[in-house]
PDB file of C-alpha atoms in Angstrom:
ATOM      1  CA  MET A 536      19.510   0.850   6.162  1.00 45.00           C
ATOM      2  CA  ALA A 537      16.958  -1.266   7.973  1.00 47.00           C
ATOM      3  CA  LEU A 538      19.786  -4.116   7.215  1.00 51.00           C
ATOM      4  CA  PHE A 539      21.573  -2.707   9.990  1.00 50.00           C
ATOM      5  CA  PRO A 540      19.696  -3.388  13.792  1.00 52.00           C
ATOM      6  CA  THR A 541      20.734  -2.773  17.255  1.00 56.00           C
ATOM      7  CA  PRO A 542      21.735  -5.289  19.318  1.00 56.00           C
ATOM      8  CA  LEU A 543      17.951  -5.462  20.945  1.00 56.00           C
ATOM      9  CA  ALA A 544      17.070  -5.855  17.462  1.00 56.00           C
ATOM     10  CA  THR A 545      16.894  -8.226  13.965  1.00 60.00           C
ATOM     11  CA  ILE A 546      15.384  -6.786  10.849  1.00 55.00           C
ATOM     12  CA  HIS A 547      12.627  -8.897  11.542  1.00 59.00           C
ATOM     13  CA  ASP A 548      11.360  -6.537  14.702  1.00 68.00           C
ATOM     14  CA  ARG A 549       9.493  -4.688  11.860  1.00 70.00           C
ATOM     15  CA  ASP A 550       7.606  -2.602  14.892  1.00 71.00           C
ATOM     16  CA  HIS A 551      10.936  -2.407  16.881  1.00 77.00           C
ATOM     17  CA  PRO A 552      11.017   1.854  16.920  1.00 79.00           C
ATOM     18  CA  HIS A 553      14.607   1.690  15.661  1.00 80.00           C
ATOM     19  CA  ILE A 554      13.822  -0.506  12.659  1.00 81.00           C
ATOM     20  CA  MET A 555      10.642   1.019  11.789  1.00 84.00           C
ATOM     21  CA  LYS A 556      12.980   4.935  11.861  1.00 86.00           C
ATOM     22  CA  GLN A 557      15.473   2.837   9.575  1.00 87.00           C
ATOM     23  CA  ARG A 558      13.106   1.321   7.472  1.00 88.00           C
ATOM     24  CA  MET A 559      10.872   4.653   6.865  1.00 91.00           C
ATOM     25  CA  ARG A 560      14.164   5.860   5.710  1.00 92.00           C
ATOM     26  CA  GLY A 561      14.881   3.285   3.266  1.00 92.00           C
ATOM     27  CA  VAL A 562      11.577   3.227   1.858  1.00 94.00           C
ATOM     28  CA  THR A 563      12.254   7.327   1.346  1.00 95.00           C
ATOM     29  CA  LEU A 564      14.794   7.677  -0.292  1.00 96.00           C
ATOM     30  CA  ALA A 565      14.082   3.831  -2.680  1.00 95.00           C
ATOM     31  CA  THR A 566      10.275   5.924  -3.502  1.00 97.00           C
ATOM     32  CA  LEU A 567      12.941   8.795  -4.416  1.00 97.00           C
ATOM     33  CA  VAL A 568      14.880   6.789  -7.296  1.00 97.00           C
ATOM     34  CA  SER A 569      11.977   5.257  -8.489  1.00 96.00           C
ATOM     35  CA  LEU A 570      10.148   8.670  -8.810  1.00 96.00           C
ATOM     36  CA  ALA A 571      13.329   9.697 -10.952  1.00 96.00           C
ATOM     37  CA  ALA A 572      14.107   6.795 -12.649  1.00 96.00           C
ATOM     38  CA  THR A 573      10.663   6.443 -13.968  1.00 95.00           C
ATOM     39  CA  SER A 574      10.238   9.799 -14.963  1.00 95.00           C
ATOM     40  CA  ILE A 575      13.991   9.355 -17.415  1.00 94.00           C
ATOM     41  CA  VAL A 576      12.540   6.193 -18.876  1.00 94.00           C
ATOM     42  CA  LEU A 577       8.904   8.125 -19.449  1.00 93.00           C
ATOM     43  CA  TRP A 578      11.305  11.102 -21.150  1.00 91.00           C
ATOM     44  CA  HIS A 579      12.937   9.138 -23.405  1.00 88.00           C
ATOM     45  CA  TRP A 580       9.991   6.748 -24.194  1.00 83.00           C
ATOM     46  CA  GLN A 581       7.855   9.755 -25.038  1.00 80.00           C
ATOM     47  CA  SER A 582       8.077  13.317 -25.497  1.00 72.00           C
ATOM     48  CA  PRO A 583      10.314  15.807 -23.202  1.00 77.00           C
ATOM     49  CA  ASP A 584       7.119  17.280 -22.028  1.00 86.00           C
ATOM     50  CA  VAL A 585       7.624  17.845 -17.995  1.00 91.00           C
ATOM     51  CA  ARG A 586       3.930  18.973 -17.763  1.00 92.00           C
ATOM     52  CA  GLN A 587       2.936  15.374 -19.721  1.00 92.00           C
ATOM     53  CA  ILE A 588       4.914  13.180 -17.535  1.00 94.00           C
ATOM     54  CA  VAL A 589       3.892  14.986 -14.559  1.00 95.00           C
ATOM     55  CA  SER A 590       0.654  14.142 -15.436  1.00 93.00           C
ATOM     56  CA  GLN A 591       1.603  10.475 -15.950  1.00 93.00           C
ATOM     57  CA  LEU A 592       2.978  10.179 -12.061  1.00 95.00           C
ATOM     58  CA  GLY A 593      -0.695  11.271 -10.834  1.00 95.00           C
ATOM     59  CA  LEU A 594       1.026  14.918  -9.575  1.00 96.00           C
ATOM     60  CA  ASP A 595      -0.820  17.383 -11.594  1.00 94.00           C
ATOM     61  CA  PRO A 596      -2.122  19.327  -8.803  1.00 94.00           C
ATOM     62  CA  ARG A 597      -5.654  20.520 -11.332  1.00 93.00           C
ATOM     63  CA  THR A 598      -6.607  17.202 -10.207  1.00 94.00           C
ATOM     64  CA  ALA A 599      -5.227  16.729  -7.133  1.00 95.00           C
ATOM     65  CA  VAL A 600      -8.784  17.547  -4.811  1.00 95.00           C
ATOM     66  CA  PRO A 601     -11.133  15.652  -6.918  1.00 95.00           C
ATOM     67  CA  SER A 602      -9.408  12.502  -6.507  1.00 96.00           C
ATOM     68  CA  VAL A 603      -9.502  13.015  -2.647  1.00 96.00           C
ATOM     69  CA  VAL A 604     -12.934  14.038  -2.356  1.00 96.00           C
ATOM     70  CA  VAL A 605     -13.956  11.358  -4.604  1.00 96.00           C
ATOM     71  CA  ALA A 606     -11.805   8.497  -2.548  1.00 97.00           C
ATOM     72  CA  LEU A 607     -13.229   9.977   0.481  1.00 95.00           C
ATOM     73  CA  VAL A 608     -16.565   9.569  -0.404  1.00 96.00           C
ATOM     74  CA  LEU A 609     -16.400   6.080  -1.876  1.00 97.00           C
ATOM     75  CA  MET A 610     -13.698   4.546   1.224  1.00 96.00           C
ATOM     76  CA  CYS A 611     -16.708   5.760   3.510  1.00 94.00           C
ATOM     77  CA  VAL A 612     -19.228   4.040   1.248  1.00 97.00           C
ATOM     78  CA  LEU A 613     -17.260   1.220   1.110  1.00 96.00           C
ATOM     79  CA  PHE A 614     -17.172   0.994   4.632  1.00 94.00           C
ATOM     80  CA  LEU A 615     -19.936   2.537   5.990  1.00 94.00           C
ATOM     81  CA  GLY A 616     -20.661  -1.182   8.282  1.00 93.00           C
ATOM     82  CA  PRO A 617     -17.326  -0.450  10.304  1.00 90.00           C
ATOM     83  CA  LEU A 618     -18.128   2.720  10.430  1.00 91.00           C
ATOM     84  CA  ILE A 619     -21.235   2.257  11.814  1.00 90.00           C
ATOM     85  CA  THR A 620     -19.644  -0.243  14.384  1.00 89.00           C
ATOM     86  CA  SER A 621     -16.777   2.026  15.058  1.00 85.00           C
ATOM     87  CA  HIS A 622     -18.747   4.990  16.384  1.00 83.00           C
ATOM     88  CA  LEU A 623     -21.295   2.239  18.222  1.00 85.00           C
ATOM     89  CA  GLU A 624     -17.757   1.526  20.278  1.00 80.00           C
ATOM     90  CA  GLY A 625     -16.661   5.015  19.794  1.00 73.00           C
ATOM     91  CA  GLY A 626     -14.167   5.278  18.050  1.00 64.00           C
ATOM     92  CA  CYS A 627     -15.208   8.242  15.216  1.00 61.00           C
ATOM     93  CA  GLY A 628     -15.812  11.213  17.598  1.00 52.00           C
ATOM     94  CA  TRP A 629     -13.521  14.589  17.870  1.00 53.00           C
ATOM     95  CA  ASP A 630     -11.037  13.547  20.914  1.00 54.00           C
ATOM     96  CA  VAL A 631      -8.903  10.386  18.303  1.00 54.00           C
ATOM     97  CA  LEU A 632      -9.607  12.590  15.532  1.00 58.00           C
ATOM     98  CA  LYS A 633      -7.448  15.172  18.311  1.00 58.00           C
ATOM     99  CA  ARG A 634      -4.878  12.568  19.579  1.00 57.00           C
ATOM    100  CA  VAL A 635      -3.558  11.473  16.271  1.00 63.00           C
ATOM    101  CA  PRO A 636      -1.440  14.327  15.368  1.00 61.00           C
ATOM    102  CA  SER A 637       0.313  14.008  18.902  1.00 63.00           C
ATOM    103  CA  SER A 638       0.453   9.692  18.347  1.00 62.00           C
ATOM    104  CA  LEU A 639       2.023  10.387  14.850  1.00 63.00           C
ATOM    105  CA  TRP A 640       4.850  12.779  16.722  1.00 63.00           C
ATOM    106  CA  ASN A 641       5.421  10.111  19.669  1.00 70.00           C
ATOM    107  CA  GLN A 642       4.691   6.998  18.201  1.00 79.00           C
ATOM    108  CA  PRO A 643       6.624   5.685  14.586  1.00 83.00           C
ATOM    109  CA  ILE A 644       4.142   2.595  13.904  1.00 85.00           C
ATOM    110  CA  TYR A 645       1.838   5.193  13.416  1.00 85.00           C
ATOM    111  CA  LEU A 646       4.095   7.286  10.957  1.00 88.00           C
ATOM    112  CA  ARG A 647       4.968   4.344   9.699  1.00 89.00           C
ATOM    113  CA  ASN A 648       1.116   2.992   8.665  1.00 88.00           C
ATOM    114  CA  TYR A 649      -0.503   6.142   7.988  1.00 89.00           C
ATOM    115  CA  VAL A 650       1.780   8.203   6.169  1.00 92.00           C
ATOM    116  CA  VAL A 651       5.008   7.403   5.249  1.00 94.00           C
ATOM    117  CA  GLY A 652       3.740   3.290   4.026  1.00 93.00           C
ATOM    118  CA  PRO A 653       0.838   5.051   2.007  1.00 95.00           C
ATOM    119  CA  ILE A 654       2.411   7.615   0.574  1.00 97.00           C
ATOM    120  CA  THR A 655       5.659   6.060  -0.775  1.00 96.00           C
ATOM    121  CA  GLU A 656       3.523   3.145  -1.539  1.00 95.00           C
ATOM    122  CA  GLU A 657       1.128   4.384  -4.221  1.00 97.00           C
ATOM    123  CA  LEU A 658       3.796   6.454  -5.609  1.00 97.00           C
ATOM    124  CA  VAL A 659       6.200   3.676  -5.847  1.00 96.00           C
ATOM    125  CA  PHE A 660       2.502   1.178  -7.204  1.00 94.00           C
ATOM    126  CA  ARG A 661       0.797   3.529  -8.249  1.00 94.00           C
ATOM    127  CA  SER A 662       2.309   6.514  -9.678  1.00 95.00           C
ATOM    128  CA  CYS A 663       6.021   4.558 -11.009  1.00 95.00           C
ATOM    129  CA  VAL A 664       4.297   0.934 -11.946  1.00 94.00           C
ATOM    130  CA  VAL A 665       1.200   2.179 -13.606  1.00 94.00           C
ATOM    131  CA  ALA A 666       2.697   5.044 -14.702  1.00 93.00           C
ATOM    132  CA  LEU A 667       5.378   2.881 -17.118  1.00 93.00           C
ATOM    133  CA  TRP A 668       2.854  -0.185 -17.691  1.00 92.00           C
ATOM    134  CA  SER A 669       0.713   2.004 -19.396  1.00 89.00           C
ATOM    135  CA  ALA A 670       3.351   4.094 -21.381  1.00 88.00           C
ATOM    136  CA  SER A 671       4.607   1.208 -22.508  1.00 87.00           C
ATOM    137  CA  SER A 672       1.284   0.322 -24.372  1.00 82.00           C
ATOM    138  CA  LEU A 673      -0.025  -2.371 -21.868  1.00 85.00           C
ATOM    139  CA  SER A 674      -4.318  -1.921 -21.984  1.00 87.00           C
ATOM    140  CA  MET A 675      -5.534  -0.103 -18.430  1.00 85.00           C
ATOM    141  CA  THR A 676      -6.880  -3.497 -17.540  1.00 87.00           C
ATOM    142  CA  MET A 677      -3.681  -4.687 -16.826  1.00 87.00           C
ATOM    143  CA  CYS A 678      -2.303  -1.477 -15.490  1.00 88.00           C
ATOM    144  CA  VAL A 679      -5.581  -1.754 -13.031  1.00 89.00           C
ATOM    145  CA  PHE A 680      -6.116  -5.385 -12.588  1.00 89.00           C
ATOM    146  CA  VAL A 681      -2.415  -7.071 -12.807  1.00 89.00           C
ATOM    147  CA  SER A 682      -0.197  -4.395 -11.475  1.00 88.00           C
ATOM    148  CA  PRO A 683      -2.134  -4.894  -7.474  1.00 87.00           C
ATOM    149  CA  VAL A 684      -0.829  -7.947  -7.581  1.00 86.00           C
ATOM    150  CA  ILE A 685       2.317  -7.081  -7.758  1.00 86.00           C
ATOM    151  CA  PHE A 686       1.173  -4.654  -5.084  1.00 83.00           C
ATOM    152  CA  GLY A 687       0.122  -8.158  -2.742  1.00 79.00           C
ATOM    153  CA  VAL A 688       3.283  -9.532  -3.359  1.00 80.00           C
ATOM    154  CA  ALA A 689       5.296  -7.318  -1.968  1.00 79.00           C
ATOM    155  CA  HIS A 690       3.365  -7.489   1.445  1.00 72.00           C
ATOM    156  CA  VAL A 691       4.644 -11.300   1.756  1.00 72.00           C
ATOM    157  CA  HIS A 692       7.617 -10.663   3.314  1.00 70.00           C
ATOM    158  CA  ARG A 693       5.831 -10.540   6.557  1.00 72.00           C
ATOM    159  CA  ALA A 694       5.363 -14.010   6.325  1.00 69.00           C
ATOM    160  CA  VAL A 695       9.341 -14.700   6.768  1.00 70.00           C
ATOM    161  CA  SER A 696       9.380 -12.500  10.267  1.00 70.00           C
ATOM    162  CA  LEU A 697       6.294 -14.311  11.453  1.00 71.00           C
ATOM    163  CA  TYR A 698       8.355 -17.614  11.091  1.00 69.00           C
ATOM    164  CA  VAL A 699      11.350 -16.191  12.573  1.00 69.00           C
ATOM    165  CA  LYS A 700       9.403 -15.675  15.702  1.00 71.00           C
ATOM    166  CA  GLY A 701       8.371 -19.608  16.067  1.00 72.00           C
ATOM    167  CA  ASP A 702       4.524 -19.156  14.966  1.00 75.00           C
ATOM    168  CA  ALA A 703       2.861 -22.054  13.566  1.00 77.00           C
ATOM    169  CA  LEU A 704       2.912 -22.441  10.047  1.00 79.00           C
ATOM    170  CA  GLY A 705      -0.404 -23.552   9.064  1.00 79.00           C
ATOM    171  CA  ARG A 706      -1.409 -19.712  11.206  1.00 79.00           C
ATOM    172  CA  ILE A 707       1.672 -18.390   8.790  1.00 78.00           C
ATOM    173  CA  LEU A 708      -0.183 -19.704   6.077  1.00 84.00           C
ATOM    174  CA  LEU A 709      -3.890 -17.847   6.226  1.00 83.00           C
ATOM    175  CA  SER A 710      -2.452 -14.353   7.738  1.00 80.00           C
ATOM    176  CA  THR A 711      -0.446 -14.621   4.182  1.00 80.00           C
ATOM    177  CA  LEU A 712      -2.823 -15.938   1.784  1.00 86.00           C
ATOM    178  CA  LEU A 713      -5.302 -13.190   3.845  1.00 84.00           C
ATOM    179  CA  GLN A 714      -3.169 -10.120   3.547  1.00 83.00           C
ATOM    180  CA  LEU A 715      -2.361 -11.270   0.029  1.00 85.00           C
ATOM    181  CA  LEU A 716      -5.680 -11.195  -0.905  1.00 88.00           C
ATOM    182  CA  TYR A 717      -7.003  -7.967   1.396  1.00 88.00           C
ATOM    183  CA  THR A 718      -4.207  -5.740  -0.565  1.00 89.00           C
ATOM    184  CA  THR A 719      -4.546  -7.333  -4.098  1.00 90.00           C
ATOM    185  CA  VAL A 720      -7.866  -5.777  -3.786  1.00 92.00           C
ATOM    186  CA  PHE A 721      -7.316  -3.239  -2.233  1.00 93.00           C
ATOM    187  CA  GLY A 722      -4.676  -2.283  -5.169  1.00 92.00           C
ATOM    188  CA  TRP A 723      -7.911  -2.741  -7.749  1.00 94.00           C
ATOM    189  CA  ILE A 724      -9.519   0.061  -5.812  1.00 96.00           C
ATOM    190  CA  ALA A 725      -6.039   2.304  -6.035  1.00 96.00           C
ATOM    191  CA  ALA A 726      -5.628   1.981  -9.507  1.00 95.00           C
ATOM    192  CA  GLY A 727      -8.871   2.399 -10.534  1.00 95.00           C
ATOM    193  CA  LEU A 728      -8.548   5.693  -8.898  1.00 96.00           C
ATOM    194  CA  PHE A 729      -5.239   6.452 -10.181  1.00 96.00           C
ATOM    195  CA  VAL A 730      -6.504   6.032 -13.774  1.00 94.00           C
ATOM    196  CA  ARG A 731      -9.997   7.251 -13.393  1.00 94.00           C
ATOM    197  CA  THR A 732      -9.007  10.344 -11.274  1.00 95.00           C
ATOM    198  CA  ARG A 733      -5.251  10.993 -12.897  1.00 93.00           C
ATOM    199  CA  SER A 734      -4.058  11.776  -9.449  1.00 96.00           C
ATOM    200  CA  VAL A 735      -1.721  10.301  -6.825  1.00 97.00           C
ATOM    201  CA  MET A 736      -3.601  11.729  -4.432  1.00 97.00           C
ATOM    202  CA  GLY A 737      -6.943   9.859  -3.895  1.00 97.00           C
ATOM    203  CA  PRO A 738      -4.842   6.206  -3.839  1.00 97.00           C
ATOM    204  CA  ILE A 739      -3.098   8.093  -0.882  1.00 97.00           C
ATOM    205  CA  VAL A 740      -5.771   9.405   1.162  1.00 96.00           C
ATOM    206  CA  ALA A 741      -7.903   5.912   0.239  1.00 96.00           C
ATOM    207  CA  HIS A 742      -5.224   3.835   1.470  1.00 95.00           C
ATOM    208  CA  ILE A 743      -4.793   5.818   4.740  1.00 93.00           C
ATOM    209  CA  PHE A 744      -8.157   5.368   5.280  1.00 92.00           C
ATOM    210  CA  CYS A 745      -7.817   1.659   4.782  1.00 92.00           C
ATOM    211  CA  ASN A 746      -5.131   1.660   6.788  1.00 89.00           C
ATOM    212  CA  LEU A 747      -6.842   3.266   9.623  1.00 86.00           C
ATOM    213  CA  GLN A 748      -9.618   0.499   8.914  1.00 86.00           C
ATOM    214  CA  GLY A 749      -8.160  -2.220   9.051  1.00 84.00           C
ATOM    215  CA  LEU A 750      -9.209  -5.419   7.930  1.00 83.00           C
ATOM    216  CA  PRO A 751     -13.594  -5.580   7.967  1.00 85.00           C
ATOM    217  CA  ASP A 752     -14.405  -7.163  11.126  1.00 84.00           C
ATOM    218  CA  PHE A 753     -18.208  -8.984   9.975  1.00 84.00           C
ATOM    219  CA  ALA A 754     -18.509 -10.356  13.635  1.00 84.00           C
ATOM    220  CA  LYS A 755     -18.461  -7.416  15.609  1.00 84.00           C
ATOM    221  CA  ALA A 756     -21.960  -7.507  14.177  1.00 82.00           C
ATOM    222  CA  SER A 757     -22.892  -9.427  16.676  1.00 84.00           C
ATOM    223  CA  GLN A 758     -21.735  -7.881  19.417  1.00 87.00           C
ATOM    224  CA  TYR A 759     -24.689  -5.779  19.419  1.00 87.00           C
ATOM    225  CA  PRO A 760     -28.235  -7.830  19.421  1.00 87.00           C
ATOM    226  CA  SER A 761     -30.095  -4.109  19.170  1.00 87.00           C
ATOM    227  CA  TYR A 762     -27.974  -3.244  15.602  1.00 88.00           C
ATOM    228  CA  LYS A 763     -27.045  -6.682  14.409  1.00 88.00           C
ATOM    229  CA  TYR A 764     -29.407  -6.522  11.347  1.00 91.00           C
ATOM    230  CA  PHE A 765     -29.004  -2.814  10.824  1.00 92.00           C
ATOM    231  CA  ILE A 766     -24.775  -3.731  10.488  1.00 92.00           C
ATOM    232  CA  TRP A 767     -25.201  -6.036   8.419  1.00 93.00           C
ATOM    233  CA  LEU A 768     -27.497  -3.983   5.805  1.00 95.00           C
ATOM    234  CA  ALA A 769     -24.669  -1.412   6.671  1.00 94.00           C
ATOM    235  CA  PHE A 770     -21.909  -3.618   5.279  1.00 95.00           C
ATOM    236  CA  VAL A 771     -24.826  -5.158   2.226  1.00 96.00           C
ATOM    237  CA  VAL A 772     -25.448  -1.341   1.366  1.00 97.00           C
ATOM    238  CA  GLY A 773     -21.757  -0.523   1.760  1.00 96.00           C
ATOM    239  CA  LEU A 774     -20.363  -3.069  -1.014  1.00 96.00           C
ATOM    240  CA  VAL A 775     -23.239  -2.144  -3.450  1.00 97.00           C
ATOM    241  CA  GLY A 776     -23.219   1.282  -3.333  1.00 97.00           C
ATOM    242  CA  PHE A 777     -19.952   1.303  -3.919  1.00 97.00           C
ATOM    243  CA  LEU A 778     -19.884  -0.358  -7.096  1.00 97.00           C
ATOM    244  CA  VAL A 779     -22.461   1.354  -8.571  1.00 97.00           C
ATOM    245  CA  LEU A 780     -21.241   4.853  -7.574  1.00 96.00           C
ATOM    246  CA  PHE A 781     -17.571   4.020  -8.720  1.00 96.00           C
ATOM    247  CA  GLU A 782     -17.500   4.349 -12.341  1.00 95.00           C
ATOM    248  CA  PRO A 783     -20.178   8.332 -12.536  1.00 94.00           C
ATOM    249  CA  MET A 784     -17.674   9.386  -9.597  1.00 94.00           C
ATOM    250  CA  THR A 785     -14.792   9.057 -11.529  1.00 94.00           C
ATOM    251  CA  ARG A 786     -16.072   9.971 -14.726  1.00 91.00           C
ATOM    252  CA  PRO A 787     -14.138  12.579 -16.246  1.00 86.00           C
ATOM    253  CA  GLY A 788     -16.314  16.163 -16.234  1.00 84.00           C
ATOM    254  CA  VAL A 789     -18.232  14.965 -13.062  1.00 83.00           C
ATOM    255  CA  PHE A 790     -15.869  15.327 -10.311  1.00 83.00           C
ATOM    256  CA  VAL A 791     -12.478  14.963 -12.201  1.00 82.00           C
ATOM    257  CA  PRO A 792     -11.758  17.518 -15.589  1.00 80.00           C
ATOM    258  CA  GLU A 793     -11.577  16.682 -18.116  1.00 75.00           C
TER     259      GLU A 793
END
């Protein structure tokens, strides 16, 4: 549906309101078709047990809340440094949170980045892709570390839009490689959460959180000389804390039901 631009926009104007709305409708429909097709395949590959299929898709309500709690805690730990710099900039206040609902309603870019994008992408790349890969007897290592590469590559198409707009080739290449790396690393985290918590809700929340935070800006530490070393320490503690806490927090029987 995004292939039908308005006279004032082309399909490469990804931030044009009309194009965003068309793409959101299209991707929502594509996600529903993907879920239906995946369910049919799982039905034929395995026993026709609806509850088992729902569980494989990560849609079991019993694991939803624990998955969300685990994801939020781990993301807050991982982004400890950026959260501290956001607080220093005044970006974590209640006034900011109160503006979120109206921003989502009035600005399609917020709806795309923080609602439709995270939900549809996680349902496709985690619920569908990982479920099918695991059902085909591929190892969990393959599901967690290889499937996110597809997720990363799916974001490379933005390079075409940058090229059409006339951006320098070197800048396009650097931007694309950085985005490929960032999205692939996040894909590893999301796939790990999906496999370990058996729910897609945690990955969706983690996705929204990461979109809100954006790529960590390490240079911001230098903007606060009095807190510079404290901020750098927070970045390191956050990364180490995330790596240390991930396994025990996602272990079956601790927060997530066995």
